mmCIF file of C-alpha atoms in Angstrom:
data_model
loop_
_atom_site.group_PDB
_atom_site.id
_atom_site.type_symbol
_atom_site.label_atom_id
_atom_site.label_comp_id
_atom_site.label_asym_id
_atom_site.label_seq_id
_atom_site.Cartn_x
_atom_site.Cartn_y
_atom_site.Cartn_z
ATOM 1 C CA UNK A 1 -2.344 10.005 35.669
ATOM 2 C CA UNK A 2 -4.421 12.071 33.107
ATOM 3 C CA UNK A 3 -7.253 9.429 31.208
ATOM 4 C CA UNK A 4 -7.091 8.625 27.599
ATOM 5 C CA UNK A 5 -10.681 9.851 27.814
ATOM 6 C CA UNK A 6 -9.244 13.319 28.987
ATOM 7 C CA UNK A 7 -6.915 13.615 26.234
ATOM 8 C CA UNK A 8 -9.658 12.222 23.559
ATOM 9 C CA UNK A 9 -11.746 15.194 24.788
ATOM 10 C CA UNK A 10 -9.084 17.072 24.517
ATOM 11 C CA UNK A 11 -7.977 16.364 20.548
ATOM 12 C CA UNK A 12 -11.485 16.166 19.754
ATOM 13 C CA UNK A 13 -11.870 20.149 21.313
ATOM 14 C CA UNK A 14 -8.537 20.981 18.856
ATOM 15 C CA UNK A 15 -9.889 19.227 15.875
ATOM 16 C CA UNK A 16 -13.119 21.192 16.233
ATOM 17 C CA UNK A 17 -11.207 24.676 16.824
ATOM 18 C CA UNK A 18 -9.299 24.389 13.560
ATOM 19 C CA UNK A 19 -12.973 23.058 12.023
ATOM 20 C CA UNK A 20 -14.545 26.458 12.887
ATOM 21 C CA UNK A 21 -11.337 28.439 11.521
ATOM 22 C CA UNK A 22 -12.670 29.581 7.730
ATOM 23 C CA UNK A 23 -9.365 32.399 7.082
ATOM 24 C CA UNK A 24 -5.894 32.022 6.562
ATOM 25 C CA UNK A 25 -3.933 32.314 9.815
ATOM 26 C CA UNK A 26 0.066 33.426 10.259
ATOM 27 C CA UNK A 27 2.379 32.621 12.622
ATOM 28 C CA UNK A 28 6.051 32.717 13.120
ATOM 29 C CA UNK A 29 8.373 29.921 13.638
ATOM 30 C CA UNK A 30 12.050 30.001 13.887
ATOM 31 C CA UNK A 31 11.786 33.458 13.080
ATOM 32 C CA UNK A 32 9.975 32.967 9.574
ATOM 33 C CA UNK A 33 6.358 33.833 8.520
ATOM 34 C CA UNK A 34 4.234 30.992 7.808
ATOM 35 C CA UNK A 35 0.449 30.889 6.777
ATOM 36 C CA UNK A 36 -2.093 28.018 7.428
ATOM 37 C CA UNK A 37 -4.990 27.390 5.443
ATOM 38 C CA UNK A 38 -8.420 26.139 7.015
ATOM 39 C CA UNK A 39 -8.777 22.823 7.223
ATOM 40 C CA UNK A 40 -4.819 22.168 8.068
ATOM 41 C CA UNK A 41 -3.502 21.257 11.289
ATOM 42 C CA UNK A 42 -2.236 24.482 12.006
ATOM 43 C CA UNK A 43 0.799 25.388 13.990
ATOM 44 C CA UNK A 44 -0.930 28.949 15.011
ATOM 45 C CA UNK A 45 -2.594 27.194 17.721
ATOM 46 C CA UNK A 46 -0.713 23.895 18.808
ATOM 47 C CA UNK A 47 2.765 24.545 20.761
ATOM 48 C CA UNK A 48 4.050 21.089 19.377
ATOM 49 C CA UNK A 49 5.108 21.640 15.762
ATOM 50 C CA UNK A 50 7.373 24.507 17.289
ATOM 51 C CA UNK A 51 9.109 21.850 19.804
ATOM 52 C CA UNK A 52 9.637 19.933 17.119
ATOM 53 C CA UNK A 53 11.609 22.311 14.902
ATOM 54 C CA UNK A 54 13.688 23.195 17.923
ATOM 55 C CA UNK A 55 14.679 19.588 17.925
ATOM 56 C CA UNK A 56 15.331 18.484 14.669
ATOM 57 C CA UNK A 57 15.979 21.343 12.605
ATOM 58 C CA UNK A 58 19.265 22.033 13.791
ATOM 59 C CA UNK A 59 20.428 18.553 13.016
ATOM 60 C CA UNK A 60 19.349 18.909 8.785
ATOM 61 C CA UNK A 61 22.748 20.782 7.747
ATOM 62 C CA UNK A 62 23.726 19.115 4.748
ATOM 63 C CA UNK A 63 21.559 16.010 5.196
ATOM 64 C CA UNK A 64 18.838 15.082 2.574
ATOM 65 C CA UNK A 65 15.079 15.026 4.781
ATOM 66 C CA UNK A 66 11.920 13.572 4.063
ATOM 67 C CA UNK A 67 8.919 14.581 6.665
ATOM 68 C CA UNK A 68 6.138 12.554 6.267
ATOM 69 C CA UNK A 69 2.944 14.318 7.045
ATOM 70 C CA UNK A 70 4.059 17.942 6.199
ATOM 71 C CA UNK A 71 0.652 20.249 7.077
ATOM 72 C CA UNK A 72 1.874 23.748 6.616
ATOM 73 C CA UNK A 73 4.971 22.409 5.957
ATOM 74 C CA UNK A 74 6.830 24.241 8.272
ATOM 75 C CA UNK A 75 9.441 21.720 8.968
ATOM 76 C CA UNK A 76 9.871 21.000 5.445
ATOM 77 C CA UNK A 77 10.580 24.305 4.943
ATOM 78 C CA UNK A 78 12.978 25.246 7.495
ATOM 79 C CA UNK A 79 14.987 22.488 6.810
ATOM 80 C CA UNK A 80 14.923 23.829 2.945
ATOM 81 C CA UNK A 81 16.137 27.334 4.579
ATOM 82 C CA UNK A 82 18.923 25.471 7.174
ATOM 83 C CA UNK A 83 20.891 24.082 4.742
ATOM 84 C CA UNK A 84 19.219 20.494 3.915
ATOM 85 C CA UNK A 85 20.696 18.894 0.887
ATOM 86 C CA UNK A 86 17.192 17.871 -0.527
ATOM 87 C CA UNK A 87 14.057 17.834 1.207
ATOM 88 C CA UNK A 88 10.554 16.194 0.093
ATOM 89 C CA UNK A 89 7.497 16.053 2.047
ATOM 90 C CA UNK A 90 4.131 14.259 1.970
ATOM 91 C CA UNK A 91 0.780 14.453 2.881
ATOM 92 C CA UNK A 92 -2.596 12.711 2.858
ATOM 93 C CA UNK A 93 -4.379 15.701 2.600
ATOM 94 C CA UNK A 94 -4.964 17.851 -0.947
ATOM 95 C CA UNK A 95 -4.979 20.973 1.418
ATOM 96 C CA UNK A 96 -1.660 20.170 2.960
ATOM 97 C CA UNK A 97 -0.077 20.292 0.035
ATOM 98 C CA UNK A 98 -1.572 23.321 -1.285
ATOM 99 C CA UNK A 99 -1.343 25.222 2.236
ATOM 100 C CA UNK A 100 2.891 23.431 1.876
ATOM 101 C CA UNK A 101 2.964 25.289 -1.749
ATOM 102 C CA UNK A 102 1.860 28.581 -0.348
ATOM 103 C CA UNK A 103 4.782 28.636 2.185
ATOM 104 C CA UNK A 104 7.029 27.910 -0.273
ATOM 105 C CA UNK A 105 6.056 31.098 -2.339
ATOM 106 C CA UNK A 106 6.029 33.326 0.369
ATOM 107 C CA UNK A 107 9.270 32.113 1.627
ATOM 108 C CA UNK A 108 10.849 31.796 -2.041
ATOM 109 C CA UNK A 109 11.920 28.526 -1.730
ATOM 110 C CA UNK A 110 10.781 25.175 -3.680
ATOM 111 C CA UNK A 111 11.251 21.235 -3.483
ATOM 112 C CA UNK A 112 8.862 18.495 -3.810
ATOM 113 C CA UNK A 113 5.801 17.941 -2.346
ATOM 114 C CA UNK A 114 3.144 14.563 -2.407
ATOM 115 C CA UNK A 115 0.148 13.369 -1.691
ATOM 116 C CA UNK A 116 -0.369 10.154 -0.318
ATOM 117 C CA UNK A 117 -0.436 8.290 2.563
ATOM 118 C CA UNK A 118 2.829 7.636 4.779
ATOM 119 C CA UNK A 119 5.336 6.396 1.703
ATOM 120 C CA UNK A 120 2.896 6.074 -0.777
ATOM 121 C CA UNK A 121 4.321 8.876 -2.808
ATOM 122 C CA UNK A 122 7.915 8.153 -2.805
ATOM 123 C CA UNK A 123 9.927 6.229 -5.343
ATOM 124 C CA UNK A 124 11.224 2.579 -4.450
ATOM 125 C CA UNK A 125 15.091 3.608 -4.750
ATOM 126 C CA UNK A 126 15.001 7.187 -2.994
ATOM 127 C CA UNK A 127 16.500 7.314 -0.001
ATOM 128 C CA UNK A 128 17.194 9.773 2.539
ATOM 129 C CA UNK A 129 19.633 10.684 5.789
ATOM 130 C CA UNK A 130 16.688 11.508 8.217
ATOM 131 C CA UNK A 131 13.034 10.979 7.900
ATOM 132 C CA UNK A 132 10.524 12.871 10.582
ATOM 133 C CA UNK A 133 6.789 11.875 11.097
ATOM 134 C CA UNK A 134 5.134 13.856 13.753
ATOM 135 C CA UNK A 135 2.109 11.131 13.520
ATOM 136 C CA UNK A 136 -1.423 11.985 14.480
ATOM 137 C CA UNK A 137 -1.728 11.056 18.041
ATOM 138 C CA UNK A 138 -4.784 9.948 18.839
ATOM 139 C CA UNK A 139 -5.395 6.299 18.147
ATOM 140 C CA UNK A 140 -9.230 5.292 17.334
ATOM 141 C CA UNK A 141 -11.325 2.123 16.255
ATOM 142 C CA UNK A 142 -14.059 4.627 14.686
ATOM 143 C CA UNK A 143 -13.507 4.251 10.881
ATOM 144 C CA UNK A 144 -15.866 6.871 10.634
ATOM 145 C CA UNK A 145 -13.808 9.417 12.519
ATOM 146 C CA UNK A 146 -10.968 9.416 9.522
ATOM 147 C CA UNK A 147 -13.457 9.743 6.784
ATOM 148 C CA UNK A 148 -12.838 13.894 7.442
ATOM 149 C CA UNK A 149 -9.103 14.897 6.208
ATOM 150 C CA UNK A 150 -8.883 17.463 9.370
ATOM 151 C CA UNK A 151 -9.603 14.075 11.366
ATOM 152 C CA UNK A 152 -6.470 12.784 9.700
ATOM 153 C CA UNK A 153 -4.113 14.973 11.319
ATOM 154 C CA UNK A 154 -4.939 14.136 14.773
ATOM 155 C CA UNK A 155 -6.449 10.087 14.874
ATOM 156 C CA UNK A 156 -5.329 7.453 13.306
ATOM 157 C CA UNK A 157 -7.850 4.383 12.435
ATOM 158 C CA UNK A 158 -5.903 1.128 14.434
ATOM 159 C CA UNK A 159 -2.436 3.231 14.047
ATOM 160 C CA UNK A 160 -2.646 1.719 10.533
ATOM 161 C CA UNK A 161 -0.832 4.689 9.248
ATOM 162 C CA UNK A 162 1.511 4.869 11.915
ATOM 163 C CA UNK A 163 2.511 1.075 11.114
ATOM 164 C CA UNK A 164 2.930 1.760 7.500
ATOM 165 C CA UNK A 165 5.559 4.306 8.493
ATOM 166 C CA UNK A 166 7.254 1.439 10.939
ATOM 167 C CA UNK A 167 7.207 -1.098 8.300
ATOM 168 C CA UNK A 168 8.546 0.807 5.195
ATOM 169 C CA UNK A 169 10.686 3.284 7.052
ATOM 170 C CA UNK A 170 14.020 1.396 7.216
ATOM 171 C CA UNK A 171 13.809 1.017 3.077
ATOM 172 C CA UNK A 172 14.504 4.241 2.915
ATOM 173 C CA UNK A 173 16.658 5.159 5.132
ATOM 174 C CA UNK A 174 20.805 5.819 3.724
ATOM 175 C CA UNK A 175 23.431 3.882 5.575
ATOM 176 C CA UNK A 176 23.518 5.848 8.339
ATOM 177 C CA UNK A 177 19.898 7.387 8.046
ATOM 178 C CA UNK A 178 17.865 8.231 11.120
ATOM 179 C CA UNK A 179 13.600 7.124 11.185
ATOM 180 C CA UNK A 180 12.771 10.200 13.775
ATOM 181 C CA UNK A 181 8.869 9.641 15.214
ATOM 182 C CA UNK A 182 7.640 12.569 17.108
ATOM 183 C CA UNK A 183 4.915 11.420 19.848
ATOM 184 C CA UNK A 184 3.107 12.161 22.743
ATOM 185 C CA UNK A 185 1.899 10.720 26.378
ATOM 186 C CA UNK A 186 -1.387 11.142 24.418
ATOM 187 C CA UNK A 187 -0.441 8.763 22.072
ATOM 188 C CA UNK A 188 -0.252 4.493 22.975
ATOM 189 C CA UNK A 189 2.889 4.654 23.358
ATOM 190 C CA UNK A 190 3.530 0.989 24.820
ATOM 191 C CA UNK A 191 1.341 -0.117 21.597
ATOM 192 C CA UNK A 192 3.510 1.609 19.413
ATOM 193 C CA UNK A 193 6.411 0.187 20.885
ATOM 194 C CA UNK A 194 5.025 -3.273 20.180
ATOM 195 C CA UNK A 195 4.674 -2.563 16.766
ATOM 196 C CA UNK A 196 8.335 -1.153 16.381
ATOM 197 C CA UNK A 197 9.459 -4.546 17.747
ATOM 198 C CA UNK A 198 7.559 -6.194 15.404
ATOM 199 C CA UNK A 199 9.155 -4.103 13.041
ATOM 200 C CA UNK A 200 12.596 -4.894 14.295
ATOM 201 C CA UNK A 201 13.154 -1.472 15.646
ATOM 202 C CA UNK A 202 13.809 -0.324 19.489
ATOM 203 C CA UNK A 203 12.251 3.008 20.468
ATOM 204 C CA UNK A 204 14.606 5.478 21.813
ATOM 205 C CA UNK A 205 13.383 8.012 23.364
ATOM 206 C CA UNK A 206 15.700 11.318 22.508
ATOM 207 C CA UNK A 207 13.493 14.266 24.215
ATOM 208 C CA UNK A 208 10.497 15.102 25.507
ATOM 209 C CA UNK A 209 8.917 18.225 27.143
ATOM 210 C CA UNK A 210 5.753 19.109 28.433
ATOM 211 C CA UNK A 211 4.357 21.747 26.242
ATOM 212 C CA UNK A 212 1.343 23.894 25.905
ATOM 213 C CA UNK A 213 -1.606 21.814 24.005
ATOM 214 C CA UNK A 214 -2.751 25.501 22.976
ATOM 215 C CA UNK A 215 -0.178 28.181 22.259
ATOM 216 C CA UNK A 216 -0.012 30.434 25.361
ATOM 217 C CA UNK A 217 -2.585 27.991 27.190
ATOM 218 C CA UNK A 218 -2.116 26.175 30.921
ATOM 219 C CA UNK A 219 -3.079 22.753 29.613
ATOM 220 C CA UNK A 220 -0.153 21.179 28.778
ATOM 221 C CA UNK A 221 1.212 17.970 26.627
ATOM 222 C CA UNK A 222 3.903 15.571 26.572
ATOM 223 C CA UNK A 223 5.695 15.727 23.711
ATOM 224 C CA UNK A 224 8.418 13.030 22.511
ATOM 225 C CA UNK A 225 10.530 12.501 19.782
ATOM 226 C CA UNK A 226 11.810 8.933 19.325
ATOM 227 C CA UNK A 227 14.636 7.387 17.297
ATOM 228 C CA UNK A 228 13.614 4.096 15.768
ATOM 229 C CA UNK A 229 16.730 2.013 16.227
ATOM 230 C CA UNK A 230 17.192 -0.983 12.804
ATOM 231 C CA UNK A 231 17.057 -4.049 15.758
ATOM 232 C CA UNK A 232 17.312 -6.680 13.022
ATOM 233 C CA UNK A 233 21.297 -7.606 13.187
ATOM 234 C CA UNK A 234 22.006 -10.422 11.157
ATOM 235 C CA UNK A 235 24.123 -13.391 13.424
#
């Protein structure tokens, strides 16, 4: 079994990549144009956001979609272009939701977009059919490593974030909404299924697929998306 150590390295390597990238990079998704701005997390190099859309894109037909933790928005977006009913995404980073904007103009397309932190930015009685989070992996202890907004998209302090999204999910959620996580084998994954019990959810796991960590790279990752199962039944 690969270390946490390993895979800390190996985040910390990504995170430093997209530091040293000062243009605008495009890439293609789905078979749409995108553009990433420096310091997004930028689906021009990682394999995972493209897994992702595979996965949950073609389930958004006529559903109303929040993803939490846009980046380039690319999700957001497609969903937007696949028929979604409404779509809003969020983001704790200012450049997220600029570099989200941009997309939006080049593709000709527009709903809303927030910043804040997990469901900070979205109103008490709005509730949607599916909500996506493809939550910064790496877990960390060292405040001082999510003072930088890059940091942000790859560690999260304690999986505070990450716990905000278990504990506030379900209130959102329609009747028959679905709280999608998407996760890793880099990730704690039996912490995080600790905290969905203490949640009252069960993780299911839907998928997963080892993927390139860089596009067109040999070192690969594990990539999972989970459905967060409502476990509190009344008696």
């Amino acid at each position: 079994m690969t270390s946490k150590k390993y895979w800390g390295k190996i985040i910390l390597d990504f995170v430093n990549k997209l530091r040293n990238e000062k243009i605008e990079c495009n890439f293609k998704i789905y078979g749409y144009s995108f553009m990433a701005l420096p310091g997004v997390f930028s689906p021009a190099y990682s394999s995972d956001t493209h897994w992702f859309a595979k996965k949950i894109i073609p389930q958004v037909k006529n559903l109303s979609f929040l993803e939490i933790g846009t980046g380039t928005g690319v999700l957001a977006c497609l969903a937007i272009l696949k028929g979604a009913s409404k779509v809003v995404a969020t983001d704790i980073n200012p450049k997220a939701i600029q570099n989200t904007l941009l997309n939006q103009q080049l593709l000709g397309i527009t709903f809303p977009v927030r910043k804040g932190n997990a469901f900070e930015p979205i109103k008490k009685n709005e509730l949607f059919d599916m909500i996506f989070w493809n939550h910064p992996f790496g877990f960390t202890e060292e405040k001082m490593l999510v003072k930088d907004m890059l940091n942000t998209s790859v560690f999260d302090y304690k999986y505070n974030s990450l716990k905000q999204f278990l504990r506030f999910g379900k209130e959102h959620l329609t009747e028959q909404g679905k709280l999608l996580l998407g996760s890793s084998n880099v990730a704690k994954i039996n912490y995080i299924k600790q905290i969905a019990k203490e949640e009252g959810y069960k993780l299911i796991l839907m998928d997963k697929e080892e993927v390139p960590v860089y596009k067109n790279k040999k070192t690969k990752i594990d990539v999972r998306l989970y459905l967060l199962e409502n476990n509190i039944i009344s008696s």
